[in-house]
Amino acid sequence: MKNKELKILLSAPRGFCAGVERAIEIVEKSIQKFGAPVYVRHEIVHNKYVVDDLKNKGAIFVEELEEIKDKSRPVIFSAHGVPKKIPEDAKNYKMTYVDATCPLVSKVHREAENLNKAGYHIILIGHQNHPEVIGTMGQLNEGSIDLIQNEVDAANYKNKEDKKLAYITQTTLSVDDTKEIIKILKTNFPNIKEPMKEDICYATTNRQMAVKNIAKNCDMFFVIGSRNSSNSVRLVEVAKKSGCENSQLIHSESSIPYDQIKNCNTIGISSGASAPEILVENFINDLKNKFSISIDEVEIIKEDVVFKVPNKLN
């Protein structure tokens, strides 16, 4: 089997985005500054490898502040953002907190608040129960934001309160899917207000474009990332829609489908924005044990975005 030649098209950009790098750095710097343990509310980013690594360094992950026994220890809010109530609760508990919300998610939060103040009723395009959506909807009083998940929701949406409408979106959606949803909303509500600048983040857009660029030339496509990572799951969908039907997510419990790969000449690889590069390297090394491999990295755009960590950690 080893002699079988396999060409890998390696999608670039892939992997960590600036928001994820900043969130991980915030946890590491908090441990350096405050000592261990520091608490993190919700997985800092959706990746088991990252979470386990930070646990080993002294982070304890909880879902809610109530679970934290020692309230004198600092707590960090995940990159996905939190409802307004959470920092308020932390203050009531007299807890030190560090907010690792991605600046691009914070931008959507501010957008929602400004639209609300200006008298708009807000539609959020996103996935129910995703922490980012919970955080964005939790910026305003209940009922101020309606969630639309797909084209059917968009087509059936009624402007019950007869208010001015505006829409915002989750930052990690499929660029193409949201395009269709927005088209329906604009047809039904011609005066709907759109964001000044698209809410889907640069990293999501770039990773999806990079996958689109190579998927049609691949017999199989693999996205390294977690099952609860919205942007990773979207990359699999993008690869399928772009011409590689046989696309799949490789997560922490996946076994590599060597039987299928041995029938391929070319495979594509990308990774979600919360997946560290070492997971891509490990995957390629596993393939090297079975096949003769050539790698062609196909980069469509150079990323140079960096987000600073909060001053209190420097």
PDB file of C-alpha atoms in Angstrom:
ATOM      1  CA  MET A   1       0.000   0.000   0.000  1.00  0.00           C
ATOM      2  CA  LYS A   2       2.941   2.288   0.800  1.00  0.00           C
ATOM      3  CA  ASN A   3       3.829   2.681  -2.874  1.00  0.00           C
ATOM      4  CA  LYS A   4       0.464   4.187  -3.704  1.00  0.00           C
ATOM      5  CA  GLU A   5       1.097   7.817  -4.647  1.00  0.00           C
ATOM      6  CA  LEU A   6      -1.171  10.381  -3.097  1.00  0.00           C
ATOM      7  CA  LYS A   7      -1.249  14.072  -3.882  1.00  0.00           C
ATOM      8  CA  ILE A   8      -2.342  16.384  -1.072  1.00  0.00           C
ATOM      9  CA  LEU A   9      -3.716  19.826  -1.834  1.00  0.00           C
ATOM     10  CA  LEU A  10      -3.258  21.737   1.409  1.00  0.00           C
ATOM     11  CA  SER A  11      -5.692  24.605   1.744  1.00  0.00           C
ATOM     12  CA  ALA A  12      -4.354  27.987   2.908  1.00  0.00           C
ATOM     13  CA  PRO A  13      -5.257  29.919   4.904  1.00  0.00           C
ATOM     14  CA  ARG A  14      -6.458  27.287   7.377  1.00  0.00           C
ATOM     15  CA  GLY A  15      -6.461  26.747  11.118  1.00  0.00           C
ATOM     16  CA  PHE A  16      -6.152  29.346  13.845  1.00  0.00           C
ATOM     17  CA  CYS A  17      -7.645  32.783  13.267  1.00  0.00           C
ATOM     18  CA  ALA A  18      -6.625  35.918  15.177  1.00  0.00           C
ATOM     19  CA  GLY A  19      -9.587  35.648  17.576  1.00  0.00           C
ATOM     20  CA  VAL A  20      -8.674  32.093  18.559  1.00  0.00           C
ATOM     21  CA  GLU A  21      -4.969  32.920  18.974  1.00  0.00           C
ATOM     22  CA  ARG A  22      -5.913  35.856  21.208  1.00  0.00           C
ATOM     23  CA  ALA A  23      -8.311  33.750  23.325  1.00  0.00           C
ATOM     24  CA  ILE A  24      -5.696  31.038  23.928  1.00  0.00           C
ATOM     25  CA  GLU A  25      -3.073  33.684  24.747  1.00  0.00           C
ATOM     26  CA  ILE A  26      -5.495  35.272  27.241  1.00  0.00           C
ATOM     27  CA  VAL A  27      -5.834  31.965  29.114  1.00  0.00           C
ATOM     28  CA  GLU A  28      -2.077  31.343  29.111  1.00  0.00           C
ATOM     29  CA  LYS A  29      -1.260  34.901  30.240  1.00  0.00           C
ATOM     30  CA  SER A  30      -3.943  34.757  32.940  1.00  0.00           C
ATOM     31  CA  ILE A  31      -2.351  31.586  34.335  1.00  0.00           C
ATOM     32  CA  GLN A  32       1.061  33.313  34.298  1.00  0.00           C
ATOM     33  CA  LYS A  33      -0.304  36.423  35.987  1.00  0.00           C
ATOM     34  CA  PHE A  34      -2.770  34.971  38.527  1.00  0.00           C
ATOM     35  CA  GLY A  35      -1.319  31.470  38.953  1.00  0.00           C
ATOM     36  CA  ALA A  36      -3.350  28.273  38.587  1.00  0.00           C
ATOM     37  CA  PRO A  37      -6.168  27.541  38.580  1.00  0.00           C
ATOM     38  CA  VAL A  38      -8.007  30.037  36.415  1.00  0.00           C
ATOM     39  CA  TYR A  39     -11.554  29.201  35.403  1.00  0.00           C
ATOM     40  CA  VAL A  40     -12.885  29.376  31.860  1.00  0.00           C
ATOM     41  CA  ARG A  41     -16.623  29.632  31.223  1.00  0.00           C
ATOM     42  CA  HIS A  42     -17.408  27.348  28.282  1.00  0.00           C
ATOM     43  CA  GLU A  43     -14.685  25.847  26.044  1.00  0.00           C
ATOM     44  CA  ILE A  44     -12.396  28.780  25.246  1.00  0.00           C
ATOM     45  CA  VAL A  45     -12.499  27.651  21.595  1.00  0.00           C
ATOM     46  CA  HIS A  46     -14.181  24.574  20.179  1.00  0.00           C
ATOM     47  CA  ASN A  47     -11.256  22.187  20.067  1.00  0.00           C
ATOM     48  CA  LYS A  48     -10.522  19.283  22.409  1.00  0.00           C
ATOM     49  CA  TYR A  49      -6.749  19.395  21.847  1.00  0.00           C
ATOM     50  CA  VAL A  50      -6.596  23.087  22.794  1.00  0.00           C
ATOM     51  CA  VAL A  51      -8.873  22.622  25.819  1.00  0.00           C
ATOM     52  CA  ASP A  52      -6.877  19.608  27.088  1.00  0.00           C
ATOM     53  CA  ASP A  53      -3.601  21.498  26.646  1.00  0.00           C
ATOM     54  CA  LEU A  54      -4.923  24.446  28.676  1.00  0.00           C
ATOM     55  CA  LYS A  55      -6.286  22.080  31.363  1.00  0.00           C
ATOM     56  CA  ASN A  56      -2.771  20.702  31.755  1.00  0.00           C
ATOM     57  CA  LYS A  57      -1.469  24.248  32.223  1.00  0.00           C
ATOM     58  CA  GLY A  58      -3.971  25.038  34.980  1.00  0.00           C
ATOM     59  CA  ALA A  59      -7.296  26.028  33.407  1.00  0.00           C
ATOM     60  CA  ILE A  60     -10.555  24.601  34.779  1.00  0.00           C
ATOM     61  CA  PHE A  61     -13.508  24.647  32.372  1.00  0.00           C
ATOM     62  CA  VAL A  62     -17.056  25.220  33.616  1.00  0.00           C
ATOM     63  CA  GLU A  63     -20.339  25.936  31.874  1.00  0.00           C
ATOM     64  CA  GLU A  64     -21.712  28.373  34.464  1.00  0.00           C
ATOM     65  CA  LEU A  65     -20.227  30.693  37.102  1.00  0.00           C
ATOM     66  CA  GLU A  66     -22.207  28.913  39.850  1.00  0.00           C
ATOM     67  CA  GLU A  67     -19.982  25.856  39.381  1.00  0.00           C
ATOM     68  CA  ILE A  68     -16.879  27.793  40.473  1.00  0.00           C
ATOM     69  CA  LYS A  69     -16.210  26.828  44.092  1.00  0.00           C
ATOM     70  CA  ASP A  70     -13.471  29.371  44.744  1.00  0.00           C
ATOM     71  CA  LYS A  71     -14.875  32.729  43.605  1.00  0.00           C
ATOM     72  CA  SER A  72     -11.584  34.448  44.473  1.00  0.00           C
ATOM     73  CA  ARG A  73     -10.062  32.901  41.338  1.00  0.00           C
ATOM     74  CA  PRO A  74     -10.298  34.693  37.978  1.00  0.00           C
ATOM     75  CA  VAL A  75     -12.707  33.550  35.267  1.00  0.00           C
ATOM     76  CA  ILE A  76     -12.280  33.949  31.516  1.00  0.00           C
ATOM     77  CA  PHE A  77     -15.172  34.229  29.053  1.00  0.00           C
ATOM     78  CA  SER A  78     -14.784  32.214  25.844  1.00  0.00           C
ATOM     79  CA  ALA A  79     -14.065  33.606  22.376  1.00  0.00           C
ATOM     80  CA  HIS A  80     -17.708  33.063  21.369  1.00  0.00           C
ATOM     81  CA  GLY A  81     -18.966  35.871  23.608  1.00  0.00           C
ATOM     82  CA  VAL A  82     -21.410  35.815  26.518  1.00  0.00           C
ATOM     83  CA  PRO A  83     -24.824  37.310  27.316  1.00  0.00           C
ATOM     84  CA  LYS A  84     -24.685  40.678  29.140  1.00  0.00           C
ATOM     85  CA  LYS A  85     -25.914  39.010  32.319  1.00  0.00           C
ATOM     86  CA  ILE A  86     -22.694  36.979  32.744  1.00  0.00           C
ATOM     87  CA  PRO A  87     -20.236  39.853  33.441  1.00  0.00           C
ATOM     88  CA  GLU A  88     -22.899  41.354  35.729  1.00  0.00           C
ATOM     89  CA  ASP A  89     -23.122  38.060  37.639  1.00  0.00           C
ATOM     90  CA  ALA A  90     -19.315  37.969  37.908  1.00  0.00           C
ATOM     91  CA  LYS A  91     -19.338  41.491  39.389  1.00  0.00           C
ATOM     92  CA  ASN A  92     -22.015  40.458  41.909  1.00  0.00           C
ATOM     93  CA  TYR A  93     -19.820  37.517  42.922  1.00  0.00           C
ATOM     94  CA  LYS A  94     -16.918  40.036  43.187  1.00  0.00           C
ATOM     95  CA  MET A  95     -14.976  37.880  40.734  1.00  0.00           C
ATOM     96  CA  THR A  96     -12.087  39.038  38.577  1.00  0.00           C
ATOM     97  CA  TYR A  97     -12.970  38.290  34.965  1.00  0.00           C
ATOM     98  CA  VAL A  98     -11.170  38.553  31.642  1.00  0.00           C
ATOM     99  CA  ASP A  99     -13.260  38.693  28.493  1.00  0.00           C
ATOM    100  CA  ALA A 100     -11.753  36.700  25.614  1.00  0.00           C
ATOM    101  CA  THR A 101     -14.665  37.403  23.259  1.00  0.00           C
ATOM    102  CA  CYS A 102     -13.357  37.719  19.703  1.00  0.00           C
ATOM    103  CA  PRO A 103     -13.322  41.425  18.720  1.00  0.00           C
ATOM    104  CA  LEU A 104     -15.310  40.560  15.580  1.00  0.00           C
ATOM    105  CA  VAL A 105     -18.060  39.023  17.740  1.00  0.00           C
ATOM    106  CA  SER A 106     -17.959  42.077  20.032  1.00  0.00           C
ATOM    107  CA  LYS A 107     -18.494  44.201  16.907  1.00  0.00           C
ATOM    108  CA  VAL A 108     -21.756  42.320  16.223  1.00  0.00           C
ATOM    109  CA  HIS A 109     -22.797  42.822  19.874  1.00  0.00           C
ATOM    110  CA  ARG A 110     -22.292  46.590  19.592  1.00  0.00           C
ATOM    111  CA  GLU A 111     -24.103  46.597  16.267  1.00  0.00           C
ATOM    112  CA  ALA A 112     -27.115  44.901  17.909  1.00  0.00           C
ATOM    113  CA  GLU A 113     -27.164  47.450  20.736  1.00  0.00           C
ATOM    114  CA  ASN A 114     -26.928  50.418  18.367  1.00  0.00           C
ATOM    115  CA  LEU A 115     -29.701  49.086  16.123  1.00  0.00           C
ATOM    116  CA  ASN A 116     -31.882  48.462  19.165  1.00  0.00           C
ATOM    117  CA  LYS A 117     -31.325  52.029  20.386  1.00  0.00           C
ATOM    118  CA  ALA A 118     -32.213  53.320  16.929  1.00  0.00           C
ATOM    119  CA  GLY A 119     -35.587  51.554  17.150  1.00  0.00           C
ATOM    120  CA  TYR A 120     -34.927  48.543  14.916  1.00  0.00           C
ATOM    121  CA  HIS A 121     -36.231  45.046  15.516  1.00  0.00           C
ATOM    122  CA  ILE A 122     -33.322  42.705  14.854  1.00  0.00           C
ATOM    123  CA  ILE A 123     -33.098  39.447  12.943  1.00  0.00           C
ATOM    124  CA  LEU A 124     -30.053  37.308  13.742  1.00  0.00           C
ATOM    125  CA  ILE A 125     -29.035  34.766  11.105  1.00  0.00           C
ATOM    126  CA  GLY A 126     -27.359  31.933  12.989  1.00  0.00           C
ATOM    127  CA  HIS A 127     -27.604  28.486  14.575  1.00  0.00           C
ATOM    128  CA  GLN A 128     -29.749  27.934  17.615  1.00  0.00           C
ATOM    129  CA  ASN A 129     -27.893  27.010  20.832  1.00  0.00           C
ATOM    130  CA  HIS A 130     -24.491  27.937  19.421  1.00  0.00           C
ATOM    131  CA  PRO A 131     -22.700  29.878  22.202  1.00  0.00           C
ATOM    132  CA  GLU A 132     -22.078  32.831  19.888  1.00  0.00           C
ATOM    133  CA  VAL A 133     -25.800  33.094  19.111  1.00  0.00           C
ATOM    134  CA  ILE A 134     -26.707  32.786  22.815  1.00  0.00           C
ATOM    135  CA  GLY A 135     -24.201  35.558  23.582  1.00  0.00           C
ATOM    136  CA  THR A 136     -25.461  37.892  20.842  1.00  0.00           C
ATOM    137  CA  MET A 137     -29.139  37.398  21.692  1.00  0.00           C
ATOM    138  CA  GLY A 138     -28.232  37.948  25.347  1.00  0.00           C
ATOM    139  CA  GLN A 139     -27.016  41.497  24.675  1.00  0.00           C
ATOM    140  CA  LEU A 140     -30.591  42.779  24.611  1.00  0.00           C
ATOM    141  CA  ASN A 141     -33.887  42.199  26.402  1.00  0.00           C
ATOM    142  CA  GLU A 142     -35.721  39.035  25.462  1.00  0.00           C
ATOM    143  CA  GLY A 143     -37.820  39.462  22.345  1.00  0.00           C
ATOM    144  CA  SER A 144     -35.576  42.171  20.828  1.00  0.00           C
ATOM    145  CA  ILE A 145     -33.864  39.687  18.476  1.00  0.00           C
ATOM    146  CA  ASP A 146     -35.445  36.928  16.368  1.00  0.00           C
ATOM    147  CA  LEU A 147     -33.308  34.005  15.176  1.00  0.00           C
ATOM    148  CA  ILE A 148     -33.476  32.806  11.585  1.00  0.00           C
ATOM    149  CA  GLN A 149     -31.572  29.599  10.843  1.00  0.00           C
ATOM    150  CA  ASN A 150     -32.322  28.826   7.203  1.00  0.00           C
ATOM    151  CA  GLU A 151     -34.154  29.814   4.025  1.00  0.00           C
ATOM    152  CA  VAL A 152     -37.469  28.355   5.231  1.00  0.00           C
ATOM    153  CA  ASP A 153     -37.318  30.471   8.408  1.00  0.00           C
ATOM    154  CA  ALA A 154     -36.545  33.516   6.270  1.00  0.00           C
ATOM    155  CA  ALA A 155     -39.440  32.868   3.883  1.00  0.00           C
ATOM    156  CA  ASN A 156     -41.901  32.400   6.779  1.00  0.00           C
ATOM    157  CA  TYR A 157     -40.737  35.377   8.835  1.00  0.00           C
ATOM    158  CA  LYS A 158     -43.438  37.895   9.770  1.00  0.00           C
ATOM    159  CA  ASN A 159     -42.733  41.409  11.016  1.00  0.00           C
ATOM    160  CA  LYS A 160     -45.245  41.109  13.851  1.00  0.00           C
ATOM    161  CA  GLU A 161     -44.489  44.393  15.578  1.00  0.00           C
ATOM    162  CA  ASP A 162     -44.381  46.319  12.330  1.00  0.00           C
ATOM    163  CA  LYS A 163     -41.082  47.911  13.392  1.00  0.00           C
ATOM    164  CA  LYS A 164     -38.117  48.864  11.228  1.00  0.00           C
ATOM    165  CA  LEU A 165     -36.098  45.674  10.590  1.00  0.00           C
ATOM    166  CA  ALA A 166     -32.353  45.090  10.533  1.00  0.00           C
ATOM    167  CA  TYR A 167     -30.324  41.887  10.295  1.00  0.00           C
ATOM    168  CA  ILE A 168     -27.011  40.732  11.755  1.00  0.00           C
ATOM    169  CA  THR A 169     -25.270  37.356  11.412  1.00  0.00           C
ATOM    170  CA  GLN A 170     -23.237  34.847  13.366  1.00  0.00           C
ATOM    171  CA  THR A 171     -19.563  35.287  12.363  1.00  0.00           C
ATOM    172  CA  THR A 172     -18.862  31.639  11.415  1.00  0.00           C
ATOM    173  CA  LEU A 173     -21.613  30.817   8.924  1.00  0.00           C
ATOM    174  CA  SER A 174     -21.387  29.662   5.335  1.00  0.00           C
ATOM    175  CA  VAL A 175     -20.991  32.724   3.139  1.00  0.00           C
ATOM    176  CA  ASP A 176     -23.144  31.152   0.403  1.00  0.00           C
ATOM    177  CA  ASP A 177     -25.957  30.003   2.698  1.00  0.00           C
ATOM    178  CA  THR A 178     -26.336  33.421   4.301  1.00  0.00           C
ATOM    179  CA  LYS A 179     -26.392  34.997   0.835  1.00  0.00           C
ATOM    180  CA  GLU A 180     -29.561  33.042   0.004  1.00  0.00           C
ATOM    181  CA  ILE A 181     -31.212  33.841   3.357  1.00  0.00           C
ATOM    182  CA  ILE A 182     -30.411  37.549   2.971  1.00  0.00           C
ATOM    183  CA  LYS A 183     -31.807  37.524  -0.575  1.00  0.00           C
ATOM    184  CA  ILE A 184     -35.155  36.219   0.743  1.00  0.00           C
ATOM    185  CA  LEU A 185     -35.246  38.776   3.567  1.00  0.00           C
ATOM    186  CA  LYS A 186     -34.491  41.634   1.171  1.00  0.00           C
ATOM    187  CA  THR A 187     -37.191  40.469  -1.223  1.00  0.00           C
ATOM    188  CA  ASN A 188     -39.805  40.266   1.548  1.00  0.00           C
ATOM    189  CA  PHE A 189     -38.614  43.365   3.414  1.00  0.00           C
ATOM    190  CA  PRO A 190     -37.046  45.739   0.869  1.00  0.00           C
ATOM    191  CA  ASN A 191     -36.224  48.319   3.561  1.00  0.00           C
ATOM    192  CA  ILE A 192     -34.390  45.916   5.870  1.00  0.00           C
ATOM    193  CA  LYS A 193     -31.163  47.460   7.137  1.00  0.00           C
ATOM    194  CA  GLU A 194     -27.964  45.509   6.523  1.00  0.00           C
ATOM    195  CA  PRO A 195     -24.687  45.671   8.455  1.00  0.00           C
ATOM    196  CA  MET A 196     -22.260  48.422   7.368  1.00  0.00           C
ATOM    197  CA  LYS A 197     -19.644  45.723   6.903  1.00  0.00           C
ATOM    198  CA  GLU A 198     -20.459  42.042   6.615  1.00  0.00           C
ATOM    199  CA  ASP A 199     -20.607  40.243   9.985  1.00  0.00           C
ATOM    200  CA  ILE A 200     -19.131  36.958   8.731  1.00  0.00           C
ATOM    201  CA  CYS A 201     -15.524  37.227   9.802  1.00  0.00           C
ATOM    202  CA  TYR A 202     -12.517  37.499   7.497  1.00  0.00           C
ATOM    203  CA  ALA A 203     -11.153  34.101   8.647  1.00  0.00           C
ATOM    204  CA  THR A 204     -14.404  32.252   7.928  1.00  0.00           C
ATOM    205  CA  THR A 205     -14.610  33.854   4.485  1.00  0.00           C
ATOM    206  CA  ASN A 206     -10.947  33.191   3.633  1.00  0.00           C
ATOM    207  CA  ARG A 207     -11.035  29.553   4.758  1.00  0.00           C
ATOM    208  CA  GLN A 208     -14.205  28.904   2.772  1.00  0.00           C
ATOM    209  CA  MET A 209     -12.754  30.555  -0.359  1.00  0.00           C
ATOM    210  CA  ALA A 210      -9.566  28.511  -0.012  1.00  0.00           C
ATOM    211  CA  VAL A 211     -11.568  25.256   0.236  1.00  0.00           C
ATOM    212  CA  LYS A 212     -13.756  26.214  -2.733  1.00  0.00           C
ATOM    213  CA  ASN A 213     -10.622  26.888  -4.726  1.00  0.00           C
ATOM    214  CA  ILE A 214      -9.317  23.311  -4.463  1.00  0.00           C
ATOM    215  CA  ALA A 215     -12.268  21.037  -3.567  1.00  0.00           C
ATOM    216  CA  LYS A 216     -13.294  20.475  -7.193  1.00  0.00           C
ATOM    217  CA  ASN A 217      -9.858  18.977  -7.906  1.00  0.00           C
ATOM    218  CA  CYS A 218     -10.014  16.467  -5.030  1.00  0.00           C
ATOM    219  CA  ASP A 219     -11.312  12.891  -4.823  1.00  0.00           C
ATOM    220  CA  MET A 220     -11.784  13.323  -1.059  1.00  0.00           C
ATOM    221  CA  PHE A 221     -11.621  16.336   1.228  1.00  0.00           C
ATOM    222  CA  PHE A 222     -10.798  16.383   4.937  1.00  0.00           C
ATOM    223  CA  VAL A 223     -11.411  19.191   7.404  1.00  0.00           C
ATOM    224  CA  ILE A 224      -9.571  18.870  10.706  1.00  0.00           C
ATOM    225  CA  GLY A 225     -11.740  20.298  13.483  1.00  0.00           C
ATOM    226  CA  SER A 226     -14.263  19.602  16.220  1.00  0.00           C
ATOM    227  CA  ARG A 227     -17.862  18.509  15.764  1.00  0.00           C
ATOM    228  CA  ASN A 228     -19.127  21.491  17.777  1.00  0.00           C
ATOM    229  CA  SER A 229     -17.020  23.949  15.777  1.00  0.00           C
ATOM    230  CA  SER A 230     -19.448  25.811  13.516  1.00  0.00           C
ATOM    231  CA  ASN A 231     -16.789  27.053  11.112  1.00  0.00           C
ATOM    232  CA  SER A 232     -15.261  23.554  10.701  1.00  0.00           C
ATOM    233  CA  VAL A 233     -18.634  21.939   9.962  1.00  0.00           C
ATOM    234  CA  ARG A 234     -19.321  24.728   7.421  1.00  0.00           C
ATOM    235  CA  LEU A 235     -16.003  23.981   5.660  1.00  0.00           C
ATOM    236  CA  VAL A 236     -17.124  20.380   5.077  1.00  0.00           C
ATOM    237  CA  GLU A 237     -20.385  21.670   3.569  1.00  0.00           C
ATOM    238  CA  VAL A 238     -18.478  24.135   1.372  1.00  0.00           C
ATOM    239  CA  ALA A 239     -16.189  21.361   0.067  1.00  0.00           C
ATOM    240  CA  LYS A 240     -19.213  19.193  -0.796  1.00  0.00           C
ATOM    241  CA  LYS A 241     -21.018  22.036  -2.560  1.00  0.00           C
ATOM    242  CA  SER A 242     -17.854  22.981  -4.436  1.00  0.00           C
ATOM    243  CA  GLY A 243     -17.585  19.620  -6.151  1.00  0.00           C
ATOM    244  CA  CYS A 244     -16.068  17.148  -3.690  1.00  0.00           C
ATOM    245  CA  GLU A 245     -19.019  15.029  -2.545  1.00  0.00           C
ATOM    246  CA  ASN A 246     -16.795  12.835  -0.414  1.00  0.00           C
ATOM    247  CA  SER A 247     -15.814  15.408   2.209  1.00  0.00           C
ATOM    248  CA  GLN A 248     -15.640  14.750   5.923  1.00  0.00           C
ATOM    249  CA  LEU A 249     -14.690  16.145   9.297  1.00  0.00           C
ATOM    250  CA  ILE A 250     -11.738  14.605  11.122  1.00  0.00           C
ATOM    251  CA  HIS A 251     -12.278  15.173  14.862  1.00  0.00           C
ATOM    252  CA  SER A 252     -10.669  13.815  18.021  1.00  0.00           C
ATOM    253  CA  GLU A 253     -12.480  10.461  17.805  1.00  0.00           C
ATOM    254  CA  SER A 254     -12.310   9.936  14.039  1.00  0.00           C
ATOM    255  CA  SER A 255     -10.518   6.990  12.518  1.00  0.00           C
ATOM    256  CA  ILE A 256      -8.852   7.739   9.201  1.00  0.00           C
ATOM    257  CA  PRO A 257     -10.704   6.040   6.298  1.00  0.00           C
ATOM    258  CA  TYR A 258      -7.605   4.519   4.665  1.00  0.00           C
ATOM    259  CA  ASP A 259      -9.739   2.118   2.583  1.00  0.00           C
ATOM    260  CA  GLN A 260     -11.371   5.052   0.841  1.00  0.00           C
ATOM    261  CA  ILE A 261      -8.192   7.111   0.600  1.00  0.00           C
ATOM    262  CA  LYS A 262      -6.353   4.311  -1.192  1.00  0.00           C
ATOM    263  CA  ASN A 263      -8.767   4.728  -4.104  1.00  0.00           C
ATOM    264  CA  CYS A 264      -7.920   8.432  -4.391  1.00  0.00           C
ATOM    265  CA  ASN A 265      -5.259  10.208  -6.412  1.00  0.00           C
ATOM    266  CA  THR A 266      -5.748  13.652  -4.872  1.00  0.00           C
ATOM    267  CA  ILE A 267      -7.108  14.625  -1.478  1.00  0.00           C
ATOM    268  CA  GLY A 268      -7.671  18.069  -0.002  1.00  0.00           C
ATOM    269  CA  ILE A 269      -7.002  19.105   3.589  1.00  0.00           C
ATOM    270  CA  SER A 270      -8.063  22.163   5.543  1.00  0.00           C
ATOM    271  CA  SER A 271      -8.681  22.908   9.219  1.00  0.00           C
ATOM    272  CA  GLY A 272     -11.183  24.949  11.177  1.00  0.00           C
ATOM    273  CA  ALA A 273     -10.305  28.252  12.826  1.00  0.00           C
ATOM    274  CA  SER A 274      -9.977  26.616  16.258  1.00  0.00           C
ATOM    275  CA  ALA A 275      -7.835  23.651  15.136  1.00  0.00           C
ATOM    276  CA  PRO A 276      -4.085  23.864  15.866  1.00  0.00           C
ATOM    277  CA  GLU A 277      -1.672  23.134  13.017  1.00  0.00           C
ATOM    278  CA  ILE A 278      -0.185  20.168  14.887  1.00  0.00           C
ATOM    279  CA  LEU A 279      -3.425  18.238  14.213  1.00  0.00           C
ATOM    280  CA  VAL A 280      -2.957  18.797  10.466  1.00  0.00           C
ATOM    281  CA  GLU A 281       0.682  17.685  10.744  1.00  0.00           C
ATOM    282  CA  ASN A 282      -0.344  14.556  12.690  1.00  0.00           C
ATOM    283  CA  PHE A 283      -2.952  13.685  10.064  1.00  0.00           C
ATOM    284  CA  ILE A 284      -0.435  14.077   7.228  1.00  0.00           C
ATOM    285  CA  ASN A 285       2.153  12.000   9.139  1.00  0.00           C
ATOM    286  CA  ASP A 286      -0.412   9.203   9.558  1.00  0.00           C
ATOM    287  CA  LEU A 287      -0.974   9.267   5.797  1.00  0.00           C
ATOM    288  CA  LYS A 288       2.803   9.215   5.164  1.00  0.00           C
ATOM    289  CA  ASN A 289       2.978   5.850   6.949  1.00  0.00           C
ATOM    290  CA  LYS A 290       0.694   4.338   4.321  1.00  0.00           C
ATOM    291  CA  PHE A 291       1.281   6.269   1.106  1.00  0.00           C
ATOM    292  CA  SER A 292       3.932   8.076  -0.907  1.00  0.00           C
ATOM    293  CA  ILE A 293       2.867  11.661  -0.539  1.00  0.00           C
ATOM    294  CA  SER A 294       3.416  14.909  -2.396  1.00  0.00           C
ATOM    295  CA  ILE A 295       2.069  18.121  -0.845  1.00  0.00           C
ATOM    296  CA  ASP A 296       1.022  21.219  -2.709  1.00  0.00           C
ATOM    297  CA  GLU A 297       0.020  24.114  -0.463  1.00  0.00           C
ATOM    298  CA  VAL A 298      -2.467  26.313  -2.299  1.00  0.00           C
ATOM    299  CA  GLU A 299      -2.662  29.757  -0.702  1.00  0.00           C
ATOM    300  CA  ILE A 300      -5.271  32.235  -1.902  1.00  0.00           C
ATOM    301  CA  ILE A 301      -4.601  35.109   0.499  1.00  0.00           C
ATOM    302  CA  LYS A 302      -2.063  36.063   3.181  1.00  0.00           C
ATOM    303  CA  GLU A 303      -3.579  36.811   6.587  1.00  0.00           C
ATOM    304  CA  ASP A 304      -1.899  39.337   8.837  1.00  0.00           C
ATOM    305  CA  VAL A 305      -4.662  40.127  11.327  1.00  0.00           C
ATOM    306  CA  VAL A 306      -3.594  40.247  14.984  1.00  0.00           C
ATOM    307  CA  PHE A 307      -5.799  41.105  17.972  1.00  0.00           C
ATOM    308  CA  LYS A 308      -4.142  42.416  21.135  1.00  0.00           C
ATOM    309  CA  VAL A 309      -4.828  40.859  24.530  1.00  0.00           C
ATOM    310  CA  PRO A 310      -6.433  43.099  27.203  1.00  0.00           C
ATOM    311  CA  ASN A 311      -4.010  45.541  28.855  1.00  0.00           C
ATOM    312  CA  LYS A 312      -4.576  44.110  32.314  1.00  0.00           C
ATOM    313  CA  LEU A 313      -2.684  40.961  31.260  1.00  0.00           C
ATOM    314  CA  ASN A 314       0.426  42.767  29.997  1.00  0.00           C
TER     315      ASN A 314
END
